Amino acid sequence: MPPITGRNTPEPYNLRNFSVLLVEDSIYMQTLVSEMLRVFGVGDILTCANAKEATDLLTIAQARTTSRYINKIDILLTDWLMPNGNGKDLLNWVRTHDNDDIRFLPIIVISGFTTEKLTNDTRDLGANEILVKPISGKLLASRICSVIDSPRAFIDAPGFFGPDRRRQYFAFTGKDRRSAVPNLVEKNI
Amino acid sequence: MTDEPNNENPAINVYSHRQNPLKNKLGIRVPTNEDGHLDPENIKEADKLIAKMCLGCEDNIAQQLEKIADLWTDMQKAENTDIRNEKAQEIFTCTHEIKDIAALCGYTLAAHFAESLRDYISETALNLKNQRIIIQAHIDAMNAVHKGKLKEDGGPIADELKKMVKIAINKYR
């Protein structure tokens, strides 16, 4: 039977033009995840071992005018627990940065911790997705597709900057007690 | 508590994307409002990579265990709290690495003990004899798991090892 290739079957994503920064201190995991990204067809894969190296690289990469040799990074994949600057430090740095190309960057946190606190912490620090280890091809692919397919609006509120923490919207029938109407800003990001 | 809005009116900005830059990078043939997918063959290939990496898993765990043993010896000799804490941090990193590798490659029991030691070492002061017994029990258990090449749950031996560590924790915590 011939393969189904009708108009309604979307083609698989081609990530050739994507540049992904992977921040992972374990050489073993760094090698594995970067190889998986390569198999997925990601065109440009950069790796760092800690938050400090990542911030240096992001500063150069996102200020595209200063370097012809590094592409602008599209997705940041970071481990949570690392010596010399961990995932929390990196999220804080990214989401409070002045440069829009940095602070709006999609971030996927990879972590071996599976606690509710970690999920809440990463969400409240502005991560787009969390990928809990052990990693698999399907899990990594689903998180990448999620940041591509569902770019949630960014919320800038006192004490928080990051993707909207609500993934579902329900009609609210109670009294509206919000003190301010959110200011809707369209952004070319 | 009042139903009246407060007058401070904190500024809340909602930034919506004028366009989806990541989807734009995929090319024009991709429908803009549909969820997409990666090539299933590539996903299978990625899983094969994991399986391939796992072939070297036992050696990698062995290296980490040797490192932990050395760090543990150094830590016990150290008289300075800062040095002890530094060694403890390094043990924490090694156990975290073992946990990741072992869980990835199906060594559930090794991952269990590594996680247990990692969590224990991160939440406790390390200058008491009793706590040292707990750490030693974890290291012995991990060595036994590794030497016995115990995968998955490990059966009755695993139960014995878990019991041994649990007794150490309950007795000396």
PDB file of N, CA and C in Angstrom, chain B residues 13-86:
ATOM      1  N   ASN B  13       1.366  43.974  31.369  1.00  0.00           N
ATOM      2  CA  ASN B  13       1.398  43.960  29.913  1.00  0.00           C
ATOM      3  C   ASN B  13       1.302  42.523  29.413  1.00  0.00           C
ATOM      4  N   VAL B  14       0.472  42.349  28.405  1.00  0.00           N
ATOM      5  CA  VAL B  14       0.357  41.035  27.776  1.00  0.00           C
ATOM      6  C   VAL B  14       0.927  41.153  26.367  1.00  0.00           C
ATOM      7  N   TYR B  15       2.024  40.465  26.131  1.00  0.00           N
ATOM      8  CA  TYR B  15       2.668  40.543  24.820  1.00  0.00           C
ATOM      9  C   TYR B  15       2.206  39.384  23.953  1.00  0.00           C
ATOM     10  N   SER B  16       1.408  39.681  22.948  1.00  0.00           N
ATOM     11  CA  SER B  16       1.001  38.608  22.042  1.00  0.00           C
ATOM     12  C   SER B  16       1.946  38.642  20.836  1.00  0.00           C
ATOM     13  N   HIS B  17       2.123  37.492  20.257  1.00  0.00           N
ATOM     14  CA  HIS B  17       3.036  37.406  19.122  1.00  0.00           C
ATOM     15  C   HIS B  17       2.335  37.898  17.857  1.00  0.00           C
ATOM     16  N   ARG B  18       2.931  38.832  17.199  1.00  0.00           N
ATOM     17  CA  ARG B  18       2.350  39.318  15.944  1.00  0.00           C
ATOM     18  C   ARG B  18       2.433  38.185  14.910  1.00  0.00           C
ATOM     19  N   GLN B  19       3.489  37.444  14.987  1.00  0.00           N
ATOM     20  CA  GLN B  19       3.632  36.269  14.134  1.00  0.00           C
ATOM     21  C   GLN B  19       4.402  35.228  14.925  1.00  0.00           C
ATOM     22  N   ASN B  20       4.353  34.015  14.442  1.00  0.00           N
ATOM     23  CA  ASN B  20       5.065  32.946  15.140  1.00  0.00           C
ATOM     24  C   ASN B  20       6.429  32.759  14.475  1.00  0.00           C
ATOM     25  N   PRO B  21       7.472  33.294  15.092  1.00  0.00           N
ATOM     26  CA  PRO B  21       8.776  33.287  14.419  1.00  0.00           C
ATOM     27  C   PRO B  21       9.340  31.886  14.200  1.00  0.00           C
ATOM     28  N   LEU B  22       9.057  30.983  15.139  1.00  0.00           N
ATOM     29  CA  LEU B  22       9.602  29.628  14.973  1.00  0.00           C
ATOM     30  C   LEU B  22       8.911  28.913  13.808  1.00  0.00           C
ATOM     31  N   LYS B  23       7.604  29.116  13.703  1.00  0.00           N
ATOM     32  CA  LYS B  23       6.894  28.456  12.602  1.00  0.00           C
ATOM     33  C   LYS B  23       7.315  29.060  11.257  1.00  0.00           C
ATOM     34  N   ASN B  24       7.572  30.360  11.294  1.00  0.00           N
ATOM     35  CA  ASN B  24       8.033  30.998  10.058  1.00  0.00           C
ATOM     36  C   ASN B  24       9.342  30.382   9.571  1.00  0.00           C
ATOM     37  N   LYS B  25      10.157  29.956  10.530  1.00  0.00           N
ATOM     38  CA  LYS B  25      11.460  29.391  10.159  1.00  0.00           C
ATOM     39  C   LYS B  25      11.335  28.006   9.522  1.00  0.00           C
ATOM     40  N   LEU B  26      10.163  27.387   9.707  1.00  0.00           N
ATOM     41  CA  LEU B  26       9.985  26.031   9.178  1.00  0.00           C
ATOM     42  C   LEU B  26       9.765  26.023   7.676  1.00  0.00           C
ATOM     43  N   GLY B  27       9.323  27.147   7.141  1.00  0.00           N
ATOM     44  CA  GLY B  27       9.065  27.201   5.705  1.00  0.00           C
ATOM     45  C   GLY B  27       7.588  27.384   5.408  1.00  0.00           C
ATOM     46  N   ILE B  28       7.289  27.778   4.209  1.00  0.00           N
ATOM     47  CA  ILE B  28       5.925  28.183   3.863  1.00  0.00           C
ATOM     48  C   ILE B  28       4.960  27.031   3.668  1.00  0.00           C
ATOM     49  N   ARG B  29       5.454  25.810   3.537  1.00  0.00           N
ATOM     50  CA  ARG B  29       4.541  24.705   3.228  1.00  0.00           C
ATOM     51  C   ARG B  29       3.848  24.160   4.473  1.00  0.00           C
ATOM     52  N   VAL B  30       4.247  24.675   5.627  1.00  0.00           N
ATOM     53  CA  VAL B  30       3.643  24.175   6.863  1.00  0.00           C
ATOM     54  C   VAL B  30       2.379  24.967   7.161  1.00  0.00           C
ATOM     55  N   PRO B  31       1.237  24.292   7.385  1.00  0.00           N
ATOM     56  CA  PRO B  31       0.010  25.018   7.728  1.00  0.00           C
ATOM     57  C   PRO B  31       0.210  25.794   9.025  1.00  0.00           C
ATOM     58  N   THR B  32      -0.226  27.027   9.066  1.00  0.00           N
ATOM     59  CA  THR B  32       0.113  27.877  10.201  1.00  0.00           C
ATOM     60  C   THR B  32      -0.639  27.558  11.485  1.00  0.00           C
ATOM     61  N   ASN B  33      -1.864  27.043  11.367  1.00  0.00           N
ATOM     62  CA  ASN B  33      -2.640  26.866  12.591  1.00  0.00           C
ATOM     63  C   ASN B  33      -2.749  25.421  13.071  1.00  0.00           C
ATOM     64  N   GLU B  34      -2.062  24.535  12.418  1.00  0.00           N
ATOM     65  CA  GLU B  34      -2.135  23.129  12.838  1.00  0.00           C
ATOM     66  C   GLU B  34      -0.895  22.760  13.637  1.00  0.00           C
ATOM     67  N   ASP B  35      -1.082  21.860  14.583  1.00  0.00           N
ATOM     68  CA  ASP B  35       0.075  21.354  15.310  1.00  0.00           C
ATOM     69  C   ASP B  35       0.859  20.429  14.393  1.00  0.00           C
ATOM     70  N   GLY B  36       2.147  20.526  14.487  1.00  0.00           N
ATOM     71  CA  GLY B  36       2.985  19.708  13.608  1.00  0.00           C
ATOM     72  C   GLY B  36       3.664  18.573  14.344  1.00  0.00           C
ATOM     73  N   HIS B  37       4.584  17.964  13.676  1.00  0.00           N
ATOM     74  CA  HIS B  37       5.289  16.836  14.286  1.00  0.00           C
ATOM     75  C   HIS B  37       6.668  16.701  13.656  1.00  0.00           C
ATOM     76  N   LEU B  38       7.525  15.993  14.362  1.00  0.00           N
ATOM     77  CA  LEU B  38       8.814  15.661  13.775  1.00  0.00           C
ATOM     78  C   LEU B  38       8.686  14.303  13.089  1.00  0.00           C
ATOM     79  N   ASP B  39       9.594  14.037  12.197  1.00  0.00           N
ATOM     80  CA  ASP B  39       9.566  12.782  11.447  1.00  0.00           C
ATOM     81  C   ASP B  39       9.661  11.595  12.421  1.00  0.00           C
ATOM     82  N   PRO B  40       8.643  10.694  12.412  1.00  0.00           N
ATOM     83  CA  PRO B  40       8.683   9.548  13.329  1.00  0.00           C
ATOM     84  C   PRO B  40       9.945   8.703  13.173  1.00  0.00           C
ATOM     85  N   GLU B  41      10.477   8.655  11.953  1.00  0.00           N
ATOM     86  CA  GLU B  41      11.718   7.890  11.744  1.00  0.00           C
ATOM     87  C   GLU B  41      12.872   8.522  12.517  1.00  0.00           C
ATOM     88  N   ASN B  42      12.873   9.855  12.570  1.00  0.00           N
ATOM     89  CA  ASN B  42      13.933  10.543  13.319  1.00  0.00           C
ATOM     90  C   ASN B  42      13.792  10.297  14.818  1.00  0.00           C
ATOM     91  N   ILE B  43      12.537  10.220  15.259  1.00  0.00           N
ATOM     92  CA  ILE B  43      12.305   9.944  16.689  1.00  0.00           C
ATOM     93  C   ILE B  43      12.801   8.533  17.032  1.00  0.00           C
ATOM     94  N   LYS B  44      12.515   7.586  16.148  1.00  0.00           N
ATOM     95  CA  LYS B  44      13.014   6.210  16.354  1.00  0.00           C
ATOM     96  C   LYS B  44      14.538   6.210  16.383  1.00  0.00           C
ATOM     97  N   GLU B  45      15.108   6.981  15.463  1.00  0.00           N
ATOM     98  CA  GLU B  45      16.571   7.066  15.383  1.00  0.00           C
ATOM     99  C   GLU B  45      17.157   7.636  16.682  1.00  0.00           C
ATOM    100  N   ALA B  46      16.458   8.629  17.234  1.00  0.00           N
ATOM    101  CA  ALA B  46      16.916   9.236  18.498  1.00  0.00           C
ATOM    102  C   ALA B  46      16.866   8.204  19.635  1.00  0.00           C
ATOM    103  N   ASP B  47      15.820   7.396  19.627  1.00  0.00           N
ATOM    104  CA  ASP B  47      15.726   6.356  20.660  1.00  0.00           C
ATOM    105  C   ASP B  47      16.826   5.305  20.488  1.00  0.00           C
ATOM    106  N   LYS B  48      17.193   5.049  19.240  1.00  0.00           N
ATOM    107  CA  LYS B  48      18.307   4.116  18.995  1.00  0.00           C
ATOM    108  C   LYS B  48      19.610   4.684  19.565  1.00  0.00           C
ATOM    109  N   LEU B  49      19.732   6.007  19.444  1.00  0.00           N
ATOM    110  CA  LEU B  49      20.930   6.660  19.998  1.00  0.00           C
ATOM    111  C   LEU B  49      21.018   6.444  21.506  1.00  0.00           C
ATOM    112  N   ILE B  50      19.842   6.564  22.157  1.00  0.00           N
ATOM    113  CA  ILE B  50      19.812   6.354  23.605  1.00  0.00           C
ATOM    114  C   ILE B  50      20.271   4.930  23.919  1.00  0.00           C
ATOM    115  N   ALA B  51      19.732   3.970  23.154  1.00  0.00           N
ATOM    116  CA  ALA B  51      20.105   2.565  23.376  1.00  0.00           C
ATOM    117  C   ALA B  51      21.602   2.372  23.171  1.00  0.00           C
ATOM    118  N   LYS B  52      22.139   3.055  22.163  1.00  0.00           N
ATOM    119  CA  LYS B  52      23.573   2.927  21.880  1.00  0.00           C
ATOM    120  C   LYS B  52      24.412   3.522  23.017  1.00  0.00           C
ATOM    121  N   MET B  53      23.969   4.690  23.472  1.00  0.00           N
ATOM    122  CA  MET B  53      24.691   5.338  24.578  1.00  0.00           C
ATOM    123  C   MET B  53      24.672   4.453  25.820  1.00  0.00           C
ATOM    124  N   CYS B  54      23.572   3.719  25.998  1.00  0.00           N
ATOM    125  CA  CYS B  54      23.419   2.894  27.195  1.00  0.00           C
ATOM    126  C   CYS B  54      24.371   1.697  27.195  1.00  0.00           C
ATOM    127  N   LEU B  55      24.937   1.382  26.028  1.00  0.00           N
ATOM    128  CA  LEU B  55      25.895   0.276  25.998  1.00  0.00           C
ATOM    129  C   LEU B  55      27.113   0.608  26.872  1.00  0.00           C
ATOM    130  N   GLY B  56      27.438   1.886  26.945  1.00  0.00           N
ATOM    131  CA  GLY B  56      28.588   2.299  27.769  1.00  0.00           C
ATOM    132  C   GLY B  56      28.188   2.740  29.170  1.00  0.00           C
ATOM    133  N   CYS B  57      26.944   2.482  29.494  1.00  0.00           N
ATOM    134  CA  CYS B  57      26.397   2.985  30.754  1.00  0.00           C
ATOM    135  C   CYS B  57      27.105   2.413  31.991  1.00  0.00           C
ATOM    136  N   GLU B  58      27.359   1.086  31.963  1.00  0.00           N
ATOM    137  CA  GLU B  58      27.954   0.445  33.141  1.00  0.00           C
ATOM    138  C   GLU B  58      29.345   1.011  33.430  1.00  0.00           C
ATOM    139  N   ASP B  59      30.126   1.210  32.367  1.00  0.00           N
ATOM    140  CA  ASP B  59      31.471   1.785  32.561  1.00  0.00           C
ATOM    141  C   ASP B  59      31.360   3.184  33.159  1.00  0.00           C
ATOM    142  N   ASN B  60      30.388   3.934  32.629  1.00  0.00           N
ATOM    143  CA  ASN B  60      30.217   5.302  33.114  1.00  0.00           C
ATOM    144  C   ASN B  60      29.824   5.331  34.595  1.00  0.00           C
ATOM    145  N   ILE B  61      28.923   4.436  34.967  1.00  0.00           N
ATOM    146  CA  ILE B  61      28.513   4.372  36.372  1.00  0.00           C
ATOM    147  C   ILE B  61      29.706   3.948  37.237  1.00  0.00           C
ATOM    148  N   ALA B  62      30.499   2.984  36.715  1.00  0.00           N
ATOM    149  CA  ALA B  62      31.675   2.521  37.472  1.00  0.00           C
ATOM    150  C   ALA B  62      32.629   3.680  37.745  1.00  0.00           C
ATOM    151  N   GLN B  63      32.834   4.503  36.717  1.00  0.00           N
ATOM    152  CA  GLN B  63      33.733   5.663  36.887  1.00  0.00           C
ATOM    153  C   GLN B  63      33.209   6.606  37.971  1.00  0.00           C
ATOM    154  N   GLN B  64      31.910   6.843  37.911  1.00  0.00           N
ATOM    155  CA  GLN B  64      31.318   7.756  38.899  1.00  0.00           C
ATOM    156  C   GLN B  64      31.409   7.171  40.303  1.00  0.00           C
ATOM    157  N   LEU B  65      31.226   5.845  40.409  1.00  0.00           N
ATOM    158  CA  LEU B  65      31.307   5.207  41.735  1.00  0.00           C
ATOM    159  C   LEU B  65      32.718   5.307  42.307  1.00  0.00           C
ATOM    160  N   GLU B  66      33.703   5.111  41.437  1.00  0.00           N
ATOM    161  CA  GLU B  66      35.101   5.254  41.890  1.00  0.00           C
ATOM    162  C   GLU B  66      35.351   6.669  42.374  1.00  0.00           C
ATOM    163  N   LYS B  67      34.807   7.609  41.636  1.00  0.00           N
ATOM    164  CA  LYS B  67      34.988   9.020  41.994  1.00  0.00           C
ATOM    165  C   LYS B  67      34.339   9.298  43.357  1.00  0.00           C
ATOM    166  N   ILE B  68      33.138   8.758  43.532  1.00  0.00           N
ATOM    167  CA  ILE B  68      32.439   8.967  44.808  1.00  0.00           C
ATOM    168  C   ILE B  68      33.242   8.357  45.962  1.00  0.00           C
ATOM    169  N   ALA B  69      33.794   7.153  45.725  1.00  0.00           N
ATOM    170  CA  ALA B  69      34.574   6.494  46.781  1.00  0.00           C
ATOM    171  C   ALA B  69      35.765   7.357  47.189  1.00  0.00           C
ATOM    172  N   ASP B  70      36.453   7.913  46.189  1.00  0.00           N
ATOM    173  CA  ASP B  70      37.605   8.783  46.485  1.00  0.00           C
ATOM    174  C   ASP B  70      37.176  10.043  47.231  1.00  0.00           C
ATOM    175  N   LEU B  71      36.092  10.641  46.749  1.00  0.00           N
ATOM    176  CA  LEU B  71      35.589  11.877  47.390  1.00  0.00           C
ATOM    177  C   LEU B  71      35.173  11.607  48.830  1.00  0.00           C
ATOM    178  N   TRP B  72      34.561  10.456  49.011  1.00  0.00           N
ATOM    179  CA  TRP B  72      34.084  10.076  50.341  1.00  0.00           C
ATOM    180  C   TRP B  72      35.266   9.887  51.298  1.00  0.00           C
ATOM    181  N   THR B  73      36.331   9.250  50.798  1.00  0.00           N
ATOM    182  CA  THR B  73      37.537   9.088  51.617  1.00  0.00           C
ATOM    183  C   THR B  73      38.116  10.457  51.984  1.00  0.00           C
ATOM    184  N   ASP B  74      38.208  11.327  50.987  1.00  0.00           N
ATOM    185  CA  ASP B  74      38.739  12.679  51.232  1.00  0.00           C
ATOM    186  C   ASP B  74      37.862  13.432  52.233  1.00  0.00           C
ATOM    187  N   MET B  75      36.568  13.239  52.077  1.00  0.00           N
ATOM    188  CA  MET B  75      35.639  13.985  52.935  1.00  0.00           C
ATOM    189  C   MET B  75      35.766  13.569  54.393  1.00  0.00           C
ATOM    190  N   GLN B  76      35.981  12.279  54.588  1.00  0.00           N
ATOM    191  CA  GLN B  76      36.100  11.791  55.967  1.00  0.00           C
ATOM    192  C   GLN B  76      37.394  12.286  56.622  1.00  0.00           C
ATOM    193  N   LYS B  77      38.419  12.447  55.787  1.00  0.00           N
ATOM    194  CA  LYS B  77      39.719  12.913  56.327  1.00  0.00           C
ATOM    195  C   LYS B  77      39.698  14.415  56.604  1.00  0.00           C
ATOM    196  N   ALA B  78      38.852  15.124  55.879  1.00  0.00           N
ATOM    197  CA  ALA B  78      38.873  16.586  55.959  1.00  0.00           C
ATOM    198  C   ALA B  78      38.454  17.076  57.349  1.00  0.00           C
ATOM    199  N   GLU B  79      39.248  18.012  57.860  1.00  0.00           N
ATOM    200  CA  GLU B  79      38.895  18.561  59.170  1.00  0.00           C
ATOM    201  C   GLU B  79      38.188  19.905  59.034  1.00  0.00           C
ATOM    202  N   ASN B  80      38.326  20.486  57.884  1.00  0.00           N
ATOM    203  CA  ASN B  80      37.737  21.794  57.634  1.00  0.00           C
ATOM    204  C   ASN B  80      36.316  21.635  57.060  1.00  0.00           C
ATOM    205  N   THR B  81      35.367  22.362  57.623  1.00  0.00           N
ATOM    206  CA  THR B  81      33.967  22.246  57.186  1.00  0.00           C
ATOM    207  C   THR B  81      33.795  22.662  55.718  1.00  0.00           C
ATOM    208  N   ASP B  82      34.521  23.700  55.322  1.00  0.00           N
ATOM    209  CA  ASP B  82      34.401  24.157  53.934  1.00  0.00           C
ATOM    210  C   ASP B  82      34.824  23.064  52.953  1.00  0.00           C
ATOM    211  N   ILE B  83      35.914  22.384  53.292  1.00  0.00           N
ATOM    212  CA  ILE B  83      36.400  21.321  52.402  1.00  0.00           C
ATOM    213  C   ILE B  83      35.390  20.174  52.376  1.00  0.00           C
ATOM    214  N   ARG B  84      34.856  19.854  53.553  1.00  0.00           N
ATOM    215  CA  ARG B  84      33.843  18.778  53.618  1.00  0.00           C
ATOM    216  C   ARG B  84      32.629  19.121  52.750  1.00  0.00           C
ATOM    217  N   ASN B  85      32.204  20.366  52.871  1.00  0.00           N
ATOM    218  CA  ASN B  85      31.044  20.790  52.073  1.00  0.00           C
ATOM    219  C   ASN B  85      31.342  20.742  50.574  1.00  0.00           C
ATOM    220  N   GLU B  86      32.571  21.118  50.250  1.00  0.00           N
ATOM    221  CA  GLU B  86      32.977  21.097  48.846  1.00  0.00           C
ATOM    222  C   GLU B  86      32.942  19.658  48.305  1.00  0.00           C
TER     223      GLU B  86
END
